[in-house]
PDB file of C-alpha atoms in Angstrom:
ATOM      1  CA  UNK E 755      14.249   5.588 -26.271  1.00  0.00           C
ATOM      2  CA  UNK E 756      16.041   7.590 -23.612  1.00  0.00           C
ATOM      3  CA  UNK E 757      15.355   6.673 -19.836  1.00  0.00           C
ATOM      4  CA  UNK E 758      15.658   9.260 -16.950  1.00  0.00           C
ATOM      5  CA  UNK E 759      18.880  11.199 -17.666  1.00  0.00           C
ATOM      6  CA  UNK E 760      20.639  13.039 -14.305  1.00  0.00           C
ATOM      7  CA  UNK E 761      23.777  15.241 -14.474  1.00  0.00           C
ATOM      8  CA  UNK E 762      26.423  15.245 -13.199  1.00  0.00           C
ATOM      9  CA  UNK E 763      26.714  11.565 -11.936  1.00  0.00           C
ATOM     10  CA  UNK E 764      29.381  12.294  -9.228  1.00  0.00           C
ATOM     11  CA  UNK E 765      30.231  15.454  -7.286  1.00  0.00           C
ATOM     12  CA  UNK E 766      32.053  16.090  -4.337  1.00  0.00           C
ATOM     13  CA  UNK E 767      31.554  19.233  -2.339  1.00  0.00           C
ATOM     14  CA  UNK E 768      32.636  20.871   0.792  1.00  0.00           C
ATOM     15  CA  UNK E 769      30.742  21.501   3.368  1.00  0.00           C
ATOM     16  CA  UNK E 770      28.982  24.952   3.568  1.00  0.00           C
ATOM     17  CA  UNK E 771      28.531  24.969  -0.252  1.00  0.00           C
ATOM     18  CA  UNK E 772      25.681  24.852  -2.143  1.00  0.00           C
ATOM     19  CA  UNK E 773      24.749  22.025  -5.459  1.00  0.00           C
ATOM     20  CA  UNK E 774      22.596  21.689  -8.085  1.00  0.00           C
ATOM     21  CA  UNK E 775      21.180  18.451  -9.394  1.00  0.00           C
ATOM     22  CA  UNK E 776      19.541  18.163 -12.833  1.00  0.00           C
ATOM     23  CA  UNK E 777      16.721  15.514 -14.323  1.00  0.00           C
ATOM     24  CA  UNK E 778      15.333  14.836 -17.331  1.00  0.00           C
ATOM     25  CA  UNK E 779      12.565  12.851 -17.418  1.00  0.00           C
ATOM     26  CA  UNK E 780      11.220  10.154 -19.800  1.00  0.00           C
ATOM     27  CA  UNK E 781       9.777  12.133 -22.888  1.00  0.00           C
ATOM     28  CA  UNK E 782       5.899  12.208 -22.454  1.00  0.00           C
ATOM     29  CA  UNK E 783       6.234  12.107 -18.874  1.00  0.00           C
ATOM     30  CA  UNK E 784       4.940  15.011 -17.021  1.00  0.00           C
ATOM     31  CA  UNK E 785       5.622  14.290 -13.523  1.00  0.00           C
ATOM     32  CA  UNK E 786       9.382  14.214 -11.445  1.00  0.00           C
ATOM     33  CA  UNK E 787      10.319  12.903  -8.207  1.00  0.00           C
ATOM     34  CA  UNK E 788      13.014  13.522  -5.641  1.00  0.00           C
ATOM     35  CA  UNK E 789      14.455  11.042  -3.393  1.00  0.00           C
ATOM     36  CA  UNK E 790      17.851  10.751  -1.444  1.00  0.00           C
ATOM     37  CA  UNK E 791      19.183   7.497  -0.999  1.00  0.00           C
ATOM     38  CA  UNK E 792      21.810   7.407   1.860  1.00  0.00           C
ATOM     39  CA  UNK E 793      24.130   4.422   1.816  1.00  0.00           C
ATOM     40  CA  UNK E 794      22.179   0.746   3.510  1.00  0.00           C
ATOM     41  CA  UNK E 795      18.751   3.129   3.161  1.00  0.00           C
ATOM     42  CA  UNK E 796      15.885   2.855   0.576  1.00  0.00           C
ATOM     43  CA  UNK E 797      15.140   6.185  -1.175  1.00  0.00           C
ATOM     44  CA  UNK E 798      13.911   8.678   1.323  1.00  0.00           C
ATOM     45  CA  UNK E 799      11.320  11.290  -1.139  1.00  0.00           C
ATOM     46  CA  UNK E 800      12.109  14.974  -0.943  1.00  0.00           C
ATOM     47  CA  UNK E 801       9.896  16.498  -3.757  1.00  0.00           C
ATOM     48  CA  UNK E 802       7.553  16.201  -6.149  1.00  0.00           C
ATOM     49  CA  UNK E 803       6.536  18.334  -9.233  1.00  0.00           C
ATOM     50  CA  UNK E 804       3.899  18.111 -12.316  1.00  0.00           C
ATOM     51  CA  UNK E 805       3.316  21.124 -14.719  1.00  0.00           C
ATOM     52  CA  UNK E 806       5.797  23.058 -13.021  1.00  0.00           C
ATOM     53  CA  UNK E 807       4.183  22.889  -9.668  1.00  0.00           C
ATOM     54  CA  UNK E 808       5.411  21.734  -6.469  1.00  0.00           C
ATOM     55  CA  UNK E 809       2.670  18.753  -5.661  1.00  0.00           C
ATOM     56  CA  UNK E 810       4.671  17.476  -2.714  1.00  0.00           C
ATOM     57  CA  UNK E 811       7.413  17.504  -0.164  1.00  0.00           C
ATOM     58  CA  UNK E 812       8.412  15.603   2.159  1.00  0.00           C
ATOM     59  CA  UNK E 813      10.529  15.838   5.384  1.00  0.00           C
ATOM     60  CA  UNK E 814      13.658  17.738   4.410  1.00  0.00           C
ATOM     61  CA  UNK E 815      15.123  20.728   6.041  1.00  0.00           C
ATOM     62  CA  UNK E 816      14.607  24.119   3.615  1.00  0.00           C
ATOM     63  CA  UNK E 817      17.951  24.413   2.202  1.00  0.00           C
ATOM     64  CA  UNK E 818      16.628  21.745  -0.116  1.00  0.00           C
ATOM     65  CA  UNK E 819      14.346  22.936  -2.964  1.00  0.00           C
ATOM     66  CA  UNK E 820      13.725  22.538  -6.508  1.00  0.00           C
ATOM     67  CA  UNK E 821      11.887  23.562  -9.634  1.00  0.00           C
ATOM     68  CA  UNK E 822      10.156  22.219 -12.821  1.00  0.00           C
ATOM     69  CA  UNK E 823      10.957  23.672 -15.903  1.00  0.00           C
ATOM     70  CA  UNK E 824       8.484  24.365 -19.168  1.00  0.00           C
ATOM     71  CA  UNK E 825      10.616  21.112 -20.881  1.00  0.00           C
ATOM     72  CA  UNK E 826       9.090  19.020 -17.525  1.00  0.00           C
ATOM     73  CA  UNK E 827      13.138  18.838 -16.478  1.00  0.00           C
ATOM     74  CA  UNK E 828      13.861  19.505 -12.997  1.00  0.00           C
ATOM     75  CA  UNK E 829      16.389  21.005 -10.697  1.00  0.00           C
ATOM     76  CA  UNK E 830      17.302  19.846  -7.787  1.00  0.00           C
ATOM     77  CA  UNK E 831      19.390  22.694  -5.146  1.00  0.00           C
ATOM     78  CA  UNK E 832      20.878  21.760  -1.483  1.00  0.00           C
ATOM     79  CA  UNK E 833      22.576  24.609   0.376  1.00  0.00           C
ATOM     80  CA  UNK E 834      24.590  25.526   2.816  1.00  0.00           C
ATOM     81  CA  UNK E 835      25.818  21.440   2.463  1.00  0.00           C
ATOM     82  CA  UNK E 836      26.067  19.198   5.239  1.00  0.00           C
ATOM     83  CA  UNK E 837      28.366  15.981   5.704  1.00  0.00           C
ATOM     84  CA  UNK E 838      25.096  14.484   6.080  1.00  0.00           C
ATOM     85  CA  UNK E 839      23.584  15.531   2.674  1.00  0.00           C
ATOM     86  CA  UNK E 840      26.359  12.482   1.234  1.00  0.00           C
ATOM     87  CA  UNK E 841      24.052  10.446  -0.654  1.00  0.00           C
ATOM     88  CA  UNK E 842      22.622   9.413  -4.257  1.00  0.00           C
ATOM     89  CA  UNK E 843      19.980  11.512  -5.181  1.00  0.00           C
ATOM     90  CA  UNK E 844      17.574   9.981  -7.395  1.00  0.00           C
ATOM     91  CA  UNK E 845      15.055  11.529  -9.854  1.00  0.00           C
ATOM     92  CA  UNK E 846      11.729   9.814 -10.647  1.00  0.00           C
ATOM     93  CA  UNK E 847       9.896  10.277 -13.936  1.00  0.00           C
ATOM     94  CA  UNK E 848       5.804   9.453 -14.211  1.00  0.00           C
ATOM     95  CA  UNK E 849       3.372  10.098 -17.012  1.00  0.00           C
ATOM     96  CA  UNK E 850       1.215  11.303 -13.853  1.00  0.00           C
ATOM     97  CA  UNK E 851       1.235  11.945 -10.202  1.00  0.00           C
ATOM     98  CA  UNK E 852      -1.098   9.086  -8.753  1.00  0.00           C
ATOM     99  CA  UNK E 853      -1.154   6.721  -6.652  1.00  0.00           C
ATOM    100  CA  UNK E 854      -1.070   3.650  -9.351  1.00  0.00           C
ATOM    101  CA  UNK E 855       1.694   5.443 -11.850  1.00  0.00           C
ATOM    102  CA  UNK E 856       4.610   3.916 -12.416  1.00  0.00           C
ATOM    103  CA  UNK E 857       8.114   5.515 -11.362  1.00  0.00           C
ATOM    104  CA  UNK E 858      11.307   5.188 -13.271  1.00  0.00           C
ATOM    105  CA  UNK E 859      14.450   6.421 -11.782  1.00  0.00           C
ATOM    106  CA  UNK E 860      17.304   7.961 -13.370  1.00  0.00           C
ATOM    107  CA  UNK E 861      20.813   6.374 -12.361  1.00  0.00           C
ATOM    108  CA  UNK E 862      21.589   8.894  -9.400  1.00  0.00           C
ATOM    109  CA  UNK E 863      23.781  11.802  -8.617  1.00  0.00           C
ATOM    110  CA  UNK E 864      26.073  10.608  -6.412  1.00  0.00           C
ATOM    111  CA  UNK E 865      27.388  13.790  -3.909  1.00  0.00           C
ATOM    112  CA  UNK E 866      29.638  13.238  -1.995  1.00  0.00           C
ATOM    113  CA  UNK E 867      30.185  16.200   1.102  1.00  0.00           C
ATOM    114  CA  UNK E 868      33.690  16.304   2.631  1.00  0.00           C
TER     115      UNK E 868
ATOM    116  CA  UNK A 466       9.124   6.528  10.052  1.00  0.00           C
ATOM    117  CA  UNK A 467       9.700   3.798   8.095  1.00  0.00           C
ATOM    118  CA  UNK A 468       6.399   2.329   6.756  1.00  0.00           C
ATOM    119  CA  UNK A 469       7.536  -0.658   4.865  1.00  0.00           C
ATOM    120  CA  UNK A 470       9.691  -3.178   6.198  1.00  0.00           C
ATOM    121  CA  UNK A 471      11.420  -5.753   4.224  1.00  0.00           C
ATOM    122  CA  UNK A 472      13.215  -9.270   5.256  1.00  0.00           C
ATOM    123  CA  UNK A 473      15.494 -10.713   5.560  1.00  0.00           C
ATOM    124  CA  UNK A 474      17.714  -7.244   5.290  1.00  0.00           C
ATOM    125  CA  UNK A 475      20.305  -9.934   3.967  1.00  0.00           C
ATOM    126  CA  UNK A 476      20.592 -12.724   1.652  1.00  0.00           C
ATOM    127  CA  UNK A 477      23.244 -14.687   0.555  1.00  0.00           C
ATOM    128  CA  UNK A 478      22.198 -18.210  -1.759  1.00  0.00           C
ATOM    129  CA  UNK A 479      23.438 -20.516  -4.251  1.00  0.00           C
ATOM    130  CA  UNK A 480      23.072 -20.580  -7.641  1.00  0.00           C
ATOM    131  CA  UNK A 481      19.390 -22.772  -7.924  1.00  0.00           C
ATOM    132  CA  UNK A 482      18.433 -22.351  -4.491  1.00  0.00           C
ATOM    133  CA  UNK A 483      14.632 -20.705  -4.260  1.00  0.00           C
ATOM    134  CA  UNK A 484      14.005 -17.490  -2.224  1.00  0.00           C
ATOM    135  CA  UNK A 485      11.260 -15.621  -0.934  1.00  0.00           C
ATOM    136  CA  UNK A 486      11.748 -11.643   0.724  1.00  0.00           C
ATOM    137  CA  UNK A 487       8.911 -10.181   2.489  1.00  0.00           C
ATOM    138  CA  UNK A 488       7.693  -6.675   2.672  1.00  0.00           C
ATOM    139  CA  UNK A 489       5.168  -5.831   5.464  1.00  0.00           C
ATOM    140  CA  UNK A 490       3.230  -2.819   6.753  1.00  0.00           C
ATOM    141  CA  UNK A 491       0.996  -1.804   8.928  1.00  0.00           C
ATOM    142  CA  UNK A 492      -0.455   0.819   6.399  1.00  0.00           C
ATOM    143  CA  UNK A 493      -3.132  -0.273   3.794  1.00  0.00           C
ATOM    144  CA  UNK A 494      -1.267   0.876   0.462  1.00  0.00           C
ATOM    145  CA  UNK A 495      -3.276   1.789  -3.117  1.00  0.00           C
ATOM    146  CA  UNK A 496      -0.683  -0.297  -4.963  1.00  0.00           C
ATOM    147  CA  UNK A 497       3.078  -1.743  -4.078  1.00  0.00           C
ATOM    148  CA  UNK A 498       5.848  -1.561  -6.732  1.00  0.00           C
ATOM    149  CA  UNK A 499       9.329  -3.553  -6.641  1.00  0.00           C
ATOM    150  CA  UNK A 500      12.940  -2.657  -7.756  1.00  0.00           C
ATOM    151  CA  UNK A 501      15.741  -4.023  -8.323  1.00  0.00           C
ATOM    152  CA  UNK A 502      18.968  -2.011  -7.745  1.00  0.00           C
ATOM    153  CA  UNK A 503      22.405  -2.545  -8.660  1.00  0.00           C
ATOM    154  CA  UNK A 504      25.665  -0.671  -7.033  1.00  0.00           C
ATOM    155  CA  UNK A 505      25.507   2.645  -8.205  1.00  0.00           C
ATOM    156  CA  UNK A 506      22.846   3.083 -10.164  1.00  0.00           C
ATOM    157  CA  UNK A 507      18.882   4.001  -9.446  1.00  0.00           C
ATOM    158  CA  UNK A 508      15.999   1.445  -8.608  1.00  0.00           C
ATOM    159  CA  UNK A 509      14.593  -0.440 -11.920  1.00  0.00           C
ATOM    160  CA  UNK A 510      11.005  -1.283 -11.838  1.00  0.00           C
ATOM    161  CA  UNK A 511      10.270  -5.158 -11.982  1.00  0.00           C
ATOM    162  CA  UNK A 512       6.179  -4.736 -11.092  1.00  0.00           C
ATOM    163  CA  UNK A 513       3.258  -2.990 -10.048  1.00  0.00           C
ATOM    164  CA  UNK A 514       0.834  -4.559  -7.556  1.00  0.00           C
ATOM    165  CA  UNK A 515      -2.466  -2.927  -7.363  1.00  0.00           C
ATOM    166  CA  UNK A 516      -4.855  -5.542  -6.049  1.00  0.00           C
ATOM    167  CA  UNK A 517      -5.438  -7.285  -3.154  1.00  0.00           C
ATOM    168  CA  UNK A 518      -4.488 -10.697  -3.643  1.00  0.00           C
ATOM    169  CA  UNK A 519      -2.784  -9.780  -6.865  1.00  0.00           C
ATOM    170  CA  UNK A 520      -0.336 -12.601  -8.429  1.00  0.00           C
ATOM    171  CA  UNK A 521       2.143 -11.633 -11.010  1.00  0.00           C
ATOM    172  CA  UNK A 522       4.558 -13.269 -12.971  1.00  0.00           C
ATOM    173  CA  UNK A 523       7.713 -12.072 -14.506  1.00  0.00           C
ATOM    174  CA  UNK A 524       9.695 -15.282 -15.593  1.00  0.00           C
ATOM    175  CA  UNK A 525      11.539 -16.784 -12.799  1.00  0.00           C
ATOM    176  CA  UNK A 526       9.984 -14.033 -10.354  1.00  0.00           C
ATOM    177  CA  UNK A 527       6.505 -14.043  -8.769  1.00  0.00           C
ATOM    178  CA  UNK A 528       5.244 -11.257  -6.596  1.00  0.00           C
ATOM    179  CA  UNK A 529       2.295 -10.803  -4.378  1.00  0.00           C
ATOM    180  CA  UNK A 530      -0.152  -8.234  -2.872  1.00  0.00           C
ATOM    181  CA  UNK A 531      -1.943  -9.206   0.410  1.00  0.00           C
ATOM    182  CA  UNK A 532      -5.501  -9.741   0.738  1.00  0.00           C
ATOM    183  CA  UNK A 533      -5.437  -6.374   2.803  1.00  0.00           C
ATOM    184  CA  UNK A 534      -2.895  -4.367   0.685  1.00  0.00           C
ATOM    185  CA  UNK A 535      -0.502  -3.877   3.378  1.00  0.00           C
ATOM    186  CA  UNK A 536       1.985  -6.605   2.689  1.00  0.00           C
ATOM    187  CA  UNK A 537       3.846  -7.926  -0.570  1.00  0.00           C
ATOM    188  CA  UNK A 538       6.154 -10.829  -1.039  1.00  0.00           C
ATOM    189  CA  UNK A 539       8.413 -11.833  -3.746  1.00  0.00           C
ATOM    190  CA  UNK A 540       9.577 -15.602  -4.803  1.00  0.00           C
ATOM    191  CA  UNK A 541      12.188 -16.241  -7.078  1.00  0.00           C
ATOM    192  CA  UNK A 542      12.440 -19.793  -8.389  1.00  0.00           C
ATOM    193  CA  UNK A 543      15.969 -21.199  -9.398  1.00  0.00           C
ATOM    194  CA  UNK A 544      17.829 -18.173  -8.675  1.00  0.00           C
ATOM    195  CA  UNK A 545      21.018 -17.015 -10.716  1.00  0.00           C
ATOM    196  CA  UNK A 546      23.579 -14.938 -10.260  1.00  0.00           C
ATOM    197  CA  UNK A 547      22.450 -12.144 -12.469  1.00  0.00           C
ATOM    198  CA  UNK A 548      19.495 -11.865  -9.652  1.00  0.00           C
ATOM    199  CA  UNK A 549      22.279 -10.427  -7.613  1.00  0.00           C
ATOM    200  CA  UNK A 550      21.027  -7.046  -6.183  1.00  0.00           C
ATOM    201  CA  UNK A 551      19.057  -4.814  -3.805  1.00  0.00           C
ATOM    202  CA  UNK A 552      15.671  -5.869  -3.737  1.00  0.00           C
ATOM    203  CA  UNK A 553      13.285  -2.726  -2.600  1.00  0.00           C
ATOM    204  CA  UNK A 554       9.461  -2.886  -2.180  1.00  0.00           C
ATOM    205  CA  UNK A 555       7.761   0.725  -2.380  1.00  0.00           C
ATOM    206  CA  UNK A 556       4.226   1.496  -1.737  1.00  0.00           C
ATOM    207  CA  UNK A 557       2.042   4.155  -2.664  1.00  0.00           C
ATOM    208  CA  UNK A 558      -0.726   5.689  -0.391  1.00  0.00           C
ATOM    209  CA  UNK A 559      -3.909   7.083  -1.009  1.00  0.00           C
ATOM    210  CA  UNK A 560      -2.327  10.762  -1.275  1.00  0.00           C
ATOM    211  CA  UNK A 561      -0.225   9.704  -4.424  1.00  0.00           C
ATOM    212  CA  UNK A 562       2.857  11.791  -4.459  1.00  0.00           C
ATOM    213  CA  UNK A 563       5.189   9.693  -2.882  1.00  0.00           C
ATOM    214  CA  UNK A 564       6.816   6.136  -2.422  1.00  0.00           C
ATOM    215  CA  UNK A 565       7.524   5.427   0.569  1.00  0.00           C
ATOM    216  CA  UNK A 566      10.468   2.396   0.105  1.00  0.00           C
ATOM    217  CA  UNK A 567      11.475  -0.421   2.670  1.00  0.00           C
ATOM    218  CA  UNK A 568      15.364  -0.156   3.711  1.00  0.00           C
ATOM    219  CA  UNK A 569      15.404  -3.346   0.899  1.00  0.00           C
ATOM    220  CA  UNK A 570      16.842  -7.040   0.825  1.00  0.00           C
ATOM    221  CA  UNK A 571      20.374  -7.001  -0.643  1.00  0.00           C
ATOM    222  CA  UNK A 572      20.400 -10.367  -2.353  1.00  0.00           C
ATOM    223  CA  UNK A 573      23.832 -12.397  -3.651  1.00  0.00           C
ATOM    224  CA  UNK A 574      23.741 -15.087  -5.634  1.00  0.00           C
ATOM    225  CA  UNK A 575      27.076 -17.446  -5.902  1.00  0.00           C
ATOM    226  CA  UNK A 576      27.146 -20.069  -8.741  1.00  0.00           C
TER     227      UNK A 576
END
């Protein structure tokens, strides 16, 4: 059975440019998740999404947004990049938003801004 | 804010030493999960803690939910190398949509 699948698995970008992350989620599982993960940090969540709606966010600056597709995969855009933004990005897969689902994380994107 | 926090941030043990890492809060939580991470790759989900005083077993690993659902431990007996990793607790609030993840307990084991 396939896990959490997220493309590309590196990237390095220059500052001022703009990325997109992409997620598959566990098939069956309705719900994705967000989170950055800078380096000696746990994963910080950005966003989250079930049936194609945005269901939360958290505190990230707007240059960071993202959509759900029909397929429940997910897209993941940062512009206008920052040095800062260096980090693995992590997608979550549930069955369900809720407060007792399980999350299973892809293995990361990891961007690197130079 | 960080709402979790986990110690010790460090660990470093021999091969059939025992360990326990804490993760504490101040915030009741509706159920506490924890990962284990290697280099590189994303968080993979060892348990899900739901109620209060809550004991779980996986193998050599046993995890624990606080009376008052605001704290979490995990013990691992006879530890092994291949227990090498980050160690990250992760608790979910009433609201649901997010985790919100300690900074985690990176954990080497030498034989």
């Amino acid at each position: 059975d396939a896990g959490v699948t997220q493309s590309p698995t590196h990237l390095i970008k220059t500052r001022g440019q703009q990325v997109t992350l992409r997620c598959s989620p566990i098939s069956g599982h309705k719900s994705v998740s967000w989170y950055q993960q800078v380096l000696g940090q746990g994963p910080q969540f950005i966003f989250q999404y079930y049936e194609k709606e945005e269901r939360g966010r958290g505190n990230f600056p707007d240059r960071f947004s993202a959509r759900q597709f029909p397929n429940y995969s997910s897209e993941l855009n940062v512009n206008a990049l920052l040095l800062g933004d260096s980090a693995l990005y992590l997608c979550a897969s549930s069955f369900i938003p809720g407060e007792n689902t399980e999350a299973f994380f892809g293995q990361g994107t990891r961007l690197t801004v130079v | 804010t960080q709402l979790l926090e986990q110690s010790p941030q460090f660990l470093s043990i021999q091969e059939g030493e025992n360990l326990t890492v804490y993760c504490n809060s101040s915030s009741v939580f509706s159920s506490l999960q924890w990962y284990r991470q290697e280099p590189g790759e994303g968080p993979v989900l060892l348990v899900t803690v739901v109620t209060g005083g809550e004991v779980k077993k996986l193998k050599r690993l046993t995890f624990q939910f606080g009376d008052a659902r605001k704290d979490s431990s995990l013990h691992i007996t006879a530890a092994q190398p291949g227990d090498t990793g980050l160690y990250l607790c992760a608790g979910a609030r009433n609201s649901g949509y997010a985790l919100n993840f300690g900074k985690g307990t990176s954990l080497l084991v030498t034989p």
